[in-house]
């Protein structure tokens, strides 16, 4: 079974703090994704990566950065957390192959910024 | 702008009945189509994937794809209270991305 893990299930931070969210997958997937999910807005893509040290902006990259130094690990960084970044953050991974775009999700991190 | 549209619901279905969830998409180039289930406070989990026109059955679940009409649906037979969740439709796009619908909330009434 594919396993995607995220560093924290719940996180509470103060405005202005630097926040690190980590994601690790154990299936040797090339592609990794970071989403945020808010009520009524669905899943929105923040950043994705299809190889080590590669990153691409998604739909809402402002206020975020990412790091992928190893194939299995994809980190999301909030440089200076703000209250409007309070959300559920979901990491996903997928295999890079024809017709195999299935994404597998981690359990999510519910981040609250006070 | 590539879009995936779903009725937000809630869709209320009696236990034991068939639940029918629908999704339309705008990108004619999409090749892969997915249904995910998401319980409240949890992450999405894959229910079904479908890649060619027609029906695909897996237990109580049937996915239906009509590329000409740009329409994909999910049928759940013999609905159970444990099927109560939000169902997300996702469609493949460029660069291994998926375009996501906002989800349909399904409520199975005992």
Coordinates of N, CA, C and O in Angstrom, one line a residue, chain A residues 1 19 31 33 45 55 57-58 63 70 78 88 91 94 99 113:
Chain A
X1 N 0.8 -1.2 0.0 CA 0.0 0.0 0.0 C 0.9 1.3 0.0 O 1.9 1.3 0.6
X19 N 6.8 28.5 9.4 CA 6.2 27.2 9.6 C 6.7 26.2 8.5 O 6.7 26.5 7.3
X31 N 6.2 12.3 -8.5 CA 5.4 13.6 -8.3 C 4.9 13.8 -6.9 O 4.4 12.8 -6.3
X33 N 2.7 16.8 -4.4 CA 1.9 18.0 -4.5 C 1.5 18.5 -3.1 O 1.4 17.7 -2.1
X45 N -4.3 23.9 -5.4 CA -2.9 23.5 -5.6 C -2.0 24.6 -5.2 O -2.1 25.7 -5.8
X55 N 10.4 22.3 -8.9 CA 9.2 22.7 -8.3 C 8.5 23.6 -9.3 O 9.1 24.3 -10.1
X57 N 4.9 26.3 -9.5 CA 3.8 26.9 -8.8 C 2.5 26.4 -9.3 O 2.3 26.1 -10.4
X58 N 1.6 26.3 -8.3 CA 0.3 25.9 -8.6 C -0.6 27.1 -8.7 O -0.2 28.2 -9.2
X63 N 2.9 33.5 -0.6 CA 3.1 33.3 0.8 C 3.7 31.9 1.2 O 3.9 31.6 2.4
X70 N 15.1 15.4 -1.4 CA 15.2 14.0 -1.6 C 13.8 13.6 -2.3 O 12.8 14.2 -2.1
X78 N 5.9 28.1 5.1 CA 5.2 29.4 5.2 C 6.2 30.4 5.8 O 6.6 30.2 7.0
X88 N -6.6 23.5 6.2 CA -6.2 22.1 6.1 C -5.2 22.0 5.0 O -5.5 22.3 3.8
X91 N -0.9 16.8 1.5 CA 0.2 16.4 0.7 C -0.3 15.2 -0.1 O -1.1 14.4 0.4
X94 N 2.2 10.9 -6.6 CA 1.7 10.1 -7.7 C 2.9 9.6 -8.5 O 4.0 10.2 -8.5
X99 N -1.3 7.4 -18.1 CA -2.6 7.0 -17.5 C -2.5 6.6 -16.0 O -3.4 5.8 -15.6
X113 N -3.4 29.6 12.6 CA -2.5 30.7 12.8 C -3.2 31.7 13.6 O -4.3 32.3 13.2

